[in-house]
Every structure is written in C-alpha cells, then in structure tokens.
PDB file of C-alpha atoms in Angstrom:
ATOM      1  CA  MET O 263       0.000   0.000   0.000  1.00 61.00           C
ATOM      2  CA  GLY O 264       2.978   2.290  -0.415  1.00 72.00           C
ATOM      3  CA  ARG O 265       3.670   2.525   3.309  1.00 70.00           C
ATOM      4  CA  SER O 266       7.179   2.720   4.706  1.00 74.00           C
ATOM      5  CA  TRP O 267       8.214   1.150   7.999  1.00 71.00           C
ATOM      6  CA  GLN O 268      10.946   2.358  10.320  1.00 74.00           C
ATOM      7  CA  SER O 269      12.040   1.227  13.758  1.00 81.00           C
ATOM      8  CA  PRO O 270      14.866   2.368  16.049  1.00 83.00           C
ATOM      9  CA  ALA O 271      17.296  -0.396  16.962  1.00 89.00           C
ATOM     10  CA  GLY O 272      15.808  -2.656  19.606  1.00 90.00           C
ATOM     11  CA  ALA O 273      12.352  -1.074  19.522  1.00 93.00           C
ATOM     12  CA  ALA O 274      10.630  -3.910  17.656  1.00 95.00           C
ATOM     13  CA  LEU O 275      10.992  -7.527  16.653  1.00 96.00           C
ATOM     14  CA  MET O 276      10.611  -7.796  12.874  1.00 95.00           C
ATOM     15  CA  VAL O 277      10.941 -11.330  11.527  1.00 96.00           C
ATOM     16  CA  SER O 278       9.623 -13.483   8.695  1.00 97.00           C
ATOM     17  CA  PHE O 279       9.046 -17.233   8.577  1.00 98.00           C
ATOM     18  CA  ALA O 280       8.754 -19.322   5.394  1.00 97.00           C
ATOM     19  CA  PHE O 281       6.861 -22.606   5.066  1.00 96.00           C
ATOM     20  CA  ASP O 282       5.908 -24.856   2.159  1.00 93.00           C
ATOM     21  CA  VAL O 283       2.225 -25.815   2.176  1.00 94.00           C
ATOM     22  CA  HIS O 284      -0.098 -27.760  -0.076  1.00 91.00           C
ATOM     23  CA  LEU O 285      -3.324 -25.790  -0.167  1.00 90.00           C
ATOM     24  CA  LEU O 286      -5.658 -24.717  -2.920  1.00 88.00           C
ATOM     25  CA  ALA O 287      -5.366 -21.078  -3.935  1.00 88.00           C
ATOM     26  CA  ALA O 288      -8.931 -20.573  -2.693  1.00 90.00           C
ATOM     27  CA  ASP O 289      -7.810 -21.583   0.823  1.00 92.00           C
ATOM     28  CA  LEU O 290      -4.930 -19.098   1.082  1.00 93.00           C
ATOM     29  CA  PRO O 291      -6.926 -16.065   2.359  1.00 92.00           C
ATOM     30  CA  ALA O 292      -7.711 -17.979   5.558  1.00 95.00           C
ATOM     31  CA  LEU O 293      -3.996 -18.014   6.384  1.00 96.00           C
ATOM     32  CA  SER O 294      -4.083 -14.393   7.534  1.00 95.00           C
ATOM     33  CA  PRO O 295      -6.502 -14.984  10.441  1.00 96.00           C
ATOM     34  CA  LEU O 296      -4.960 -18.424  11.005  1.00 97.00           C
ATOM     35  CA  THR O 297      -1.476 -17.007  11.573  1.00 97.00           C
ATOM     36  CA  GLY O 298      -2.927 -14.206  13.694  1.00 97.00           C
ATOM     37  CA  LEU O 299      -4.544 -16.850  15.884  1.00 98.00           C
ATOM     38  CA  ALA O 300      -1.343 -18.914  16.027  1.00 98.00           C
ATOM     39  CA  ALA O 301       0.709 -15.869  17.040  1.00 98.00           C
ATOM     40  CA  CYS O 302      -1.827 -14.895  19.678  1.00 97.00           C
ATOM     41  CA  GLU O 303      -1.977 -18.368  21.211  1.00 97.00           C
ATOM     42  CA  SER O 304       1.826 -18.696  21.173  1.00 97.00           C
ATOM     43  CA  LEU O 305       2.379 -15.362  22.917  1.00 97.00           C
ATOM     44  CA  ARG O 306      -0.407 -16.021  25.423  1.00 96.00           C
ATOM     45  CA  ALA O 307       1.379 -19.238  26.408  1.00 95.00           C
ATOM     46  CA  LEU O 308       4.617 -17.286  26.965  1.00 94.00           C
ATOM     47  CA  ILE O 309       2.892 -14.631  29.054  1.00 95.00           C
ATOM     48  CA  GLY O 310       0.891 -17.187  31.001  1.00 92.00           C
ATOM     49  CA  ASN O 311      -2.748 -17.751  30.124  1.00 81.00           C
ATOM     50  CA  ASP O 312      -3.868 -16.519  33.548  1.00 88.00           C
ATOM     51  CA  ARG O 313      -2.432 -13.061  32.736  1.00 91.00           C
ATOM     52  CA  ALA O 314      -2.938 -12.989  28.962  1.00 93.00           C
ATOM     53  CA  GLY O 315      -6.644 -12.119  28.820  1.00 93.00           C
ATOM     54  CA  PRO O 316      -6.106  -8.704  27.168  1.00 96.00           C
ATOM     55  CA  LEU O 317      -4.161 -10.277  24.245  1.00 97.00           C
ATOM     56  CA  THR O 318      -6.552 -10.789  21.321  1.00 97.00           C
ATOM     57  CA  VAL O 319      -6.663 -10.933  17.508  1.00 97.00           C
ATOM     58  CA  LYS O 320      -8.219  -8.185  15.422  1.00 95.00           C
ATOM     59  CA  TRP O 321      -9.227  -9.582  12.032  1.00 93.00           C
ATOM     60  CA  PRO O 322      -7.468 -10.008   9.704  1.00 88.00           C
ATOM     61  CA  ASN O 323      -3.919  -9.540  10.939  1.00 87.00           C
ATOM     62  CA  ASP O 324      -3.351  -7.506  14.125  1.00 94.00           C
ATOM     63  CA  LEU O 325      -2.625  -8.500  17.703  1.00 97.00           C
ATOM     64  CA  GLN O 326      -4.040  -6.229  20.382  1.00 97.00           C
ATOM     65  CA  TRP O 327      -3.353  -5.753  24.075  1.00 97.00           C
ATOM     66  CA  GLY O 328      -6.643  -4.376  25.286  1.00 95.00           C
ATOM     67  CA  GLN O 329      -7.549  -1.705  22.741  1.00 92.00           C
ATOM     68  CA  ALA O 330      -3.924  -1.033  21.754  1.00 95.00           C
ATOM     69  CA  LYS O 331      -2.069  -2.591  18.808  1.00 95.00           C
ATOM     70  CA  LEU O 332       0.832  -4.794  19.871  1.00 97.00           C
ATOM     71  CA  ALA O 333       1.813  -6.459  16.588  1.00 97.00           C
ATOM     72  CA  GLY O 334       0.900  -6.719  12.932  1.00 94.00           C
ATOM     73  CA  LEU O 335       1.175  -9.677  10.581  1.00 95.00           C
ATOM     74  CA  LEU O 336       1.386 -10.020   6.830  1.00 93.00           C
ATOM     75  CA  VAL O 337       1.106 -13.273   4.864  1.00 95.00           C
ATOM     76  CA  GLU O 338       2.425 -13.556   1.311  1.00 94.00           C
ATOM     77  CA  SER O 339       2.431 -16.588  -0.952  1.00 93.00           C
ATOM     78  CA  LEU O 340       4.402 -17.806  -3.954  1.00 90.00           C
ATOM     79  CA  ARG O 341       3.175 -20.694  -6.078  1.00 88.00           C
ATOM     80  CA  ASN O 342       5.753 -23.443  -6.527  1.00 82.00           C
ATOM     81  CA  GLN O 343       5.931 -26.863  -8.129  1.00 70.00           C
ATOM     82  CA  ASN O 344       7.480 -29.740  -6.186  1.00 63.00           C
ATOM     83  CA  GLY O 345       7.407 -32.881  -8.289  1.00 56.00           C
ATOM     84  CA  LEU O 346       3.818 -33.744  -9.204  1.00 53.00           C
ATOM     85  CA  ILE O 347       2.242 -31.862  -6.287  1.00 58.00           C
ATOM     86  CA  ALA O 348       1.599 -28.159  -6.735  1.00 64.00           C
ATOM     87  CA  GLY O 349       1.849 -26.034  -3.628  1.00 87.00           C
ATOM     88  CA  HIS O 350       2.815 -22.653  -2.242  1.00 92.00           C
ATOM     89  CA  THR O 351       5.597 -21.160  -0.206  1.00 93.00           C
ATOM     90  CA  ILE O 352       4.029 -19.049   2.538  1.00 95.00           C
ATOM     91  CA  VAL O 353       5.958 -16.194   4.135  1.00 96.00           C
ATOM     92  CA  VAL O 354       4.575 -14.956   7.454  1.00 97.00           C
ATOM     93  CA  GLY O 355       5.996 -11.614   8.546  1.00 96.00           C
ATOM     94  CA  ILE O 356       5.377 -10.113  11.973  1.00 96.00           C
ATOM     95  CA  GLY O 357       6.333  -6.831  13.589  1.00 95.00           C
ATOM     96  CA  LEU O 358       6.022  -6.871  17.391  1.00 96.00           C
ATOM     97  CA  ASN O 359       6.562  -3.718  19.425  1.00 96.00           C
ATOM     98  CA  LEU O 360       9.138  -4.318  22.164  1.00 96.00           C
ATOM     99  CA  ARG O 361       9.277  -0.795  23.660  1.00 94.00           C
ATOM    100  CA  ASP O 362       8.447   2.909  23.036  1.00 92.00           C
ATOM    101  CA  ALA O 363       4.673   2.376  22.990  1.00 93.00           C
ATOM    102  CA  ASP O 364       3.986   5.731  24.661  1.00 93.00           C
ATOM    103  CA  THR O 365       5.975   7.604  22.011  1.00 90.00           C
ATOM    104  CA  LEU O 366       4.292   5.658  19.208  1.00 89.00           C
ATOM    105  CA  SER O 367       0.847   6.333  20.652  1.00 92.00           C
ATOM    106  CA  GLN O 368       1.494  10.067  20.662  1.00 91.00           C
ATOM    107  CA  THR O 369       3.025  10.049  17.178  1.00 88.00           C
ATOM    108  CA  LEU O 370       0.261   7.966  15.569  1.00 87.00           C
ATOM    109  CA  GLY O 371      -2.646   9.376  17.549  1.00 90.00           C
ATOM    110  CA  ARG O 372      -3.973   5.937  18.540  1.00 91.00           C
ATOM    111  CA  PRO O 373      -3.216   3.470  21.327  1.00 93.00           C
ATOM    112  CA  ILE O 374      -0.107   1.336  20.852  1.00 95.00           C
ATOM    113  CA  ALA O 375       1.167  -1.376  23.201  1.00 96.00           C
ATOM    114  CA  ASP O 376       4.572  -2.979  23.557  1.00 96.00           C
ATOM    115  CA  TRP O 377       5.963  -6.183  25.049  1.00 95.00           C
ATOM    116  CA  SER O 378       7.500  -4.388  28.043  1.00 93.00           C
ATOM    117  CA  GLN O 379       4.015  -3.353  29.238  1.00 93.00           C
ATOM    118  CA  ILE O 380       2.311  -6.718  29.374  1.00 92.00           C
ATOM    119  CA  GLY O 381       4.040  -8.392  32.307  1.00 87.00           C
ATOM    120  CA  ALA O 382       5.687 -11.337  30.574  1.00 88.00           C
ATOM    121  CA  PRO O 383       8.094 -13.352  32.741  1.00 87.00           C
ATOM    122  CA  ALA O 384      11.529 -11.735  32.903  1.00 83.00           C
ATOM    123  CA  ASP O 385      13.247 -14.770  31.368  1.00 86.00           C
ATOM    124  CA  VAL O 386      11.196 -14.563  28.147  1.00 91.00           C
ATOM    125  CA  GLY O 387      13.482 -12.849  25.663  1.00 92.00           C
ATOM    126  CA  VAL O 388      13.411 -12.288  21.924  1.00 95.00           C
ATOM    127  CA  ALA O 389      14.804 -15.755  21.162  1.00 96.00           C
ATOM    128  CA  GLU O 390      11.960 -17.366  23.126  1.00 96.00           C
ATOM    129  CA  ILE O 391       9.409 -15.221  21.287  1.00 97.00           C
ATOM    130  CA  VAL O 392      10.815 -16.199  17.876  1.00 98.00           C
ATOM    131  CA  ARG O 393      10.915 -19.883  18.826  1.00 98.00           C
ATOM    132  CA  ALA O 394       7.321 -19.827  20.084  1.00 97.00           C
ATOM    133  CA  LEU O 395       6.069 -18.055  16.952  1.00 98.00           C
ATOM    134  CA  ALA O 396       7.919 -20.422  14.616  1.00 98.00           C
ATOM    135  CA  ASN O 397       6.518 -23.484  16.364  1.00 98.00           C
ATOM    136  CA  GLY O 398       3.010 -22.004  16.526  1.00 98.00           C
ATOM    137  CA  PHE O 399       2.921 -21.097  12.842  1.00 98.00           C
ATOM    138  CA  HIS O 400       4.356 -24.459  11.816  1.00 98.00           C
ATOM    139  CA  GLN O 401       1.803 -26.469  13.792  1.00 98.00           C
ATOM    140  CA  ALA O 402      -1.134 -24.322  12.643  1.00 98.00           C
ATOM    141  CA  LEU O 403      -0.139 -24.762   8.997  1.00 97.00           C
ATOM    142  CA  LEU O 404       0.180 -28.525   9.418  1.00 97.00           C
ATOM    143  CA  ASP O 405      -3.247 -28.647  11.041  1.00 97.00           C
ATOM    144  CA  VAL O 406      -5.010 -26.450   8.478  1.00 97.00           C
ATOM    145  CA  GLN O 407      -3.757 -28.647   5.645  1.00 95.00           C
ATOM    146  CA  ARG O 408      -5.373 -31.676   7.320  1.00 95.00           C
ATOM    147  CA  GLU O 409      -8.530 -30.130   8.747  1.00 96.00           C
ATOM    148  CA  GLY O 410      -9.231 -26.818   6.992  1.00 95.00           C
ATOM    149  CA  PHE O 411      -9.809 -23.495   8.714  1.00 96.00           C
ATOM    150  CA  GLY O 412     -13.201 -24.616   9.987  1.00 95.00           C
ATOM    151  CA  ALA O 413     -11.402 -26.521  12.755  1.00 96.00           C
ATOM    152  CA  PHE O 414     -10.046 -23.214  14.087  1.00 97.00           C
ATOM    153  CA  VAL O 415     -13.254 -21.182  14.191  1.00 97.00           C
ATOM    154  CA  GLN O 416     -14.073 -21.927  17.813  1.00 97.00           C
ATOM    155  CA  ARG O 417     -10.484 -21.328  18.929  1.00 97.00           C
ATOM    156  CA  TYR O 418     -10.505 -17.994  17.123  1.00 97.00           C
ATOM    157  CA  ALA O 419     -13.713 -17.030  18.882  1.00 97.00           C
ATOM    158  CA  GLN O 420     -11.925 -17.288  22.240  1.00 97.00           C
ATOM    159  CA  VAL O 421      -9.525 -14.440  21.333  1.00 97.00           C
ATOM    160  CA  ASP O 422     -11.612 -12.449  18.829  1.00 97.00           C
ATOM    161  CA  ALA O 423     -11.185  -8.716  19.517  1.00 96.00           C
ATOM    162  CA  LEU O 424     -14.069  -7.753  17.203  1.00 94.00           C
ATOM    163  CA  ALA O 425     -16.843 -10.131  18.269  1.00 94.00           C
ATOM    164  CA  GLY O 426     -20.013  -8.169  18.959  1.00 94.00           C
ATOM    165  CA  GLN O 427     -18.402  -4.847  18.057  1.00 92.00           C
ATOM    166  CA  ALA O 428     -19.887  -2.281  15.684  1.00 92.00           C
ATOM    167  CA  VAL O 429     -17.280  -1.890  12.930  1.00 91.00           C
ATOM    168  CA  ASN O 430     -16.529  -0.203   9.634  1.00 89.00           C
ATOM    169  CA  VAL O 431     -14.850  -2.121   6.806  1.00 87.00           C
ATOM    170  CA  ILE O 432     -12.635   0.313   4.900  1.00 85.00           C
ATOM    171  CA  ASP O 433     -10.788  -0.040   1.588  1.00 80.00           C
ATOM    172  CA  GLN O 434      -8.706   2.724   0.041  1.00 77.00           C
ATOM    173  CA  GLY O 435     -10.074   5.123   2.641  1.00 78.00           C
ATOM    174  CA  ARG O 436     -13.709   4.378   1.678  1.00 82.00           C
ATOM    175  CA  ILE O 437     -16.232   2.670   3.977  1.00 85.00           C
ATOM    176  CA  LEU O 438     -17.462  -0.456   2.200  1.00 84.00           C
ATOM    177  CA  GLN O 439     -19.619  -1.974   4.941  1.00 86.00           C
ATOM    178  CA  GLN O 440     -20.910  -1.211   8.417  1.00 89.00           C
ATOM    179  CA  GLY O 441     -22.275  -3.744  10.849  1.00 93.00           C
ATOM    180  CA  ILE O 442     -21.752  -5.915  13.911  1.00 94.00           C
ATOM    181  CA  ALA O 443     -18.873  -8.411  13.842  1.00 94.00           C
ATOM    182  CA  GLN O 444     -20.129 -11.976  14.257  1.00 95.00           C
ATOM    183  CA  GLY O 445     -16.931 -14.030  14.228  1.00 96.00           C
ATOM    184  CA  LEU O 446     -15.432 -15.916  11.283  1.00 97.00           C
ATOM    185  CA  ASP O 447     -16.700 -18.563   8.888  1.00 96.00           C
ATOM    186  CA  ALA O 448     -14.952 -21.761   7.769  1.00 96.00           C
ATOM    187  CA  GLN O 449     -13.074 -19.829   5.063  1.00 95.00           C
ATOM    188  CA  GLY O 450     -11.627 -17.330   7.539  1.00 95.00           C
ATOM    189  CA  ARG O 451     -13.924 -14.528   6.386  1.00 94.00           C
ATOM    190  CA  LEU O 452     -15.213 -11.953   8.856  1.00 94.00           C
ATOM    191  CA  LEU O 453     -18.968 -12.244   9.292  1.00 96.00           C
ATOM    192  CA  LEU O 454     -20.737  -8.904   9.517  1.00 94.00           C
ATOM    193  CA  ARG O 455     -24.381  -8.537  10.541  1.00 94.00           C
ATOM    194  CA  THR O 456     -25.809  -5.697   8.468  1.00 92.00           C
ATOM    195  CA  ASP O 457     -29.279  -4.339   7.741  1.00 90.00           C
ATOM    196  CA  SER O 458     -29.409  -6.676   4.728  1.00 89.00           C
ATOM    197  CA  GLY O 459     -28.289  -9.789   6.603  1.00 94.00           C
ATOM    198  CA  VAL O 460     -24.980 -11.428   7.492  1.00 95.00           C
ATOM    199  CA  GLN O 461     -22.253 -10.607   4.955  1.00 92.00           C
ATOM    200  CA  PRO O 462     -18.878 -12.372   4.654  1.00 93.00           C
ATOM    201  CA  ILE O 463     -15.962  -9.933   4.383  1.00 89.00           C
ATOM    202  CA  ILE O 464     -12.929 -11.104   2.409  1.00 85.00           C
ATOM    203  CA  VAL O 465     -10.634  -8.057   2.383  1.00 75.00           C
ATOM    204  CA  GLY O 466     -10.534  -4.636   3.962  1.00 66.00           C
ATOM    205  CA  GLU O 467      -9.236  -2.694   6.925  1.00 73.00           C
ATOM    206  CA  VAL O 468     -11.543  -2.926   9.938  1.00 78.00           C
ATOM    207  CA  SER O 469     -12.045  -0.117  12.428  1.00 78.00           C
ATOM    208  CA  VAL O 470     -14.206  -0.302  15.526  1.00 74.00           C
ATOM    209  CA  ARG O 471     -17.074   2.165  15.259  1.00 62.00           C
ATOM    210  CA  PRO O 472     -18.185   4.063  18.366  1.00 55.00           C
ATOM    211  CA  GLN O 473     -21.475   2.694  19.613  1.00 49.00           C
ATOM    212  CA  SER O 474     -24.379   5.137  19.253  1.00 47.00           C
TER     213      SER O 474
END
C-alpha cells in the first residue's frame, strides 16, 4: 500500500518465517486470520494464560493488548511446483513492538502497546518469542492442511477482539460496509451482521465504530 516502515534499533521484533504448504489457492486467504490466531496463542502461552486475557486478535492480521495494537502480521504466498504436487511457499511476517509504545501512541494518535508493558516473565526474551512463533505457525499450517480453517473457528472465537463490536470495513479510505462483527466462517472470512443480513468480508481494513 505504499507505506514505509521504520524502527529504532531494539524497539521492535521484525521477523519473517517461510513454510511450504499444499493448499488450494482458494484456501490461502484464511492463512491471515490463522497465523494471527497462532501468534496470539503462542504469545499467550509465553505470558501465562492466567495473565494474557487482554491479548486478542483483530481480524485479519493484528494482535491487540486491550484496545492497543501490539503487533501486525502479513502473509504472502508464492506458487511453486514440487514434483507432481503443486503447492505454495508461505511467508509470514510479523512486527512486534518491544518498547516505546507511549511515544508511538502520541506520534500515531492511537493506542499502541509494547511487550514491556504486558508483564511477561523476565526470562522470556526475543529468542523465546521467535521460537514460540515459529513453532506455533508451523503447527497451525500442518493442522489447516489436514482439517481446513473450519477446525479453528471456535479457537478464534476465544480471542476475537471484534466479536459483537460495531465496525466499519474500509478499503482505500472508503467505507465499504458497516455492521456488527459476528466471528469468522470456515473460510476465515469476517462475518458482519448488516441491515441486509450477514455478509462475509474477504478483504478490507476494519475499524471499531463508536457505539451510538
């Protein structure tokens, strides 16, 4: 989208992971919420599930601590051919704020969180975060190839930041849809209850709309 990204040394963890998967092209869009879920569950385990309640996933690809953004994910795919079986190489990139959330919040004009604020055990360093994310993504991708995204819908519902919220779906700065978020379907699409019924949302930036 033409955006540039900058980070002072040590302020963020920025890392990408590559995996080969055998999925139909039609199944690839579900990988964005899938990897968001995998990252959320992996980090919650590091923090300790008894303290990790504020860590949730905002469809399609953000992690939030309360109402503040902690991390963003991006999934890209490249079609490849391995012998007789066609597949894709999936690259999952994540940027996780480690510090400077207060400065970022003031600069961006919206709430930002960082890892130093969330009370993770002192012995959980960057290496442990990377290891947990790699293992979480790997297992989720193995599982989705066997079971499809439908097997993850209930797990996603446990950490869904948008469920029951009034939201706008925005593309290129234009509001495409307004409604109440109703979770995800078996294809990883956001379900939006609108005046004309429940609509599946495939792409778009989602913002929470103030309740009237």
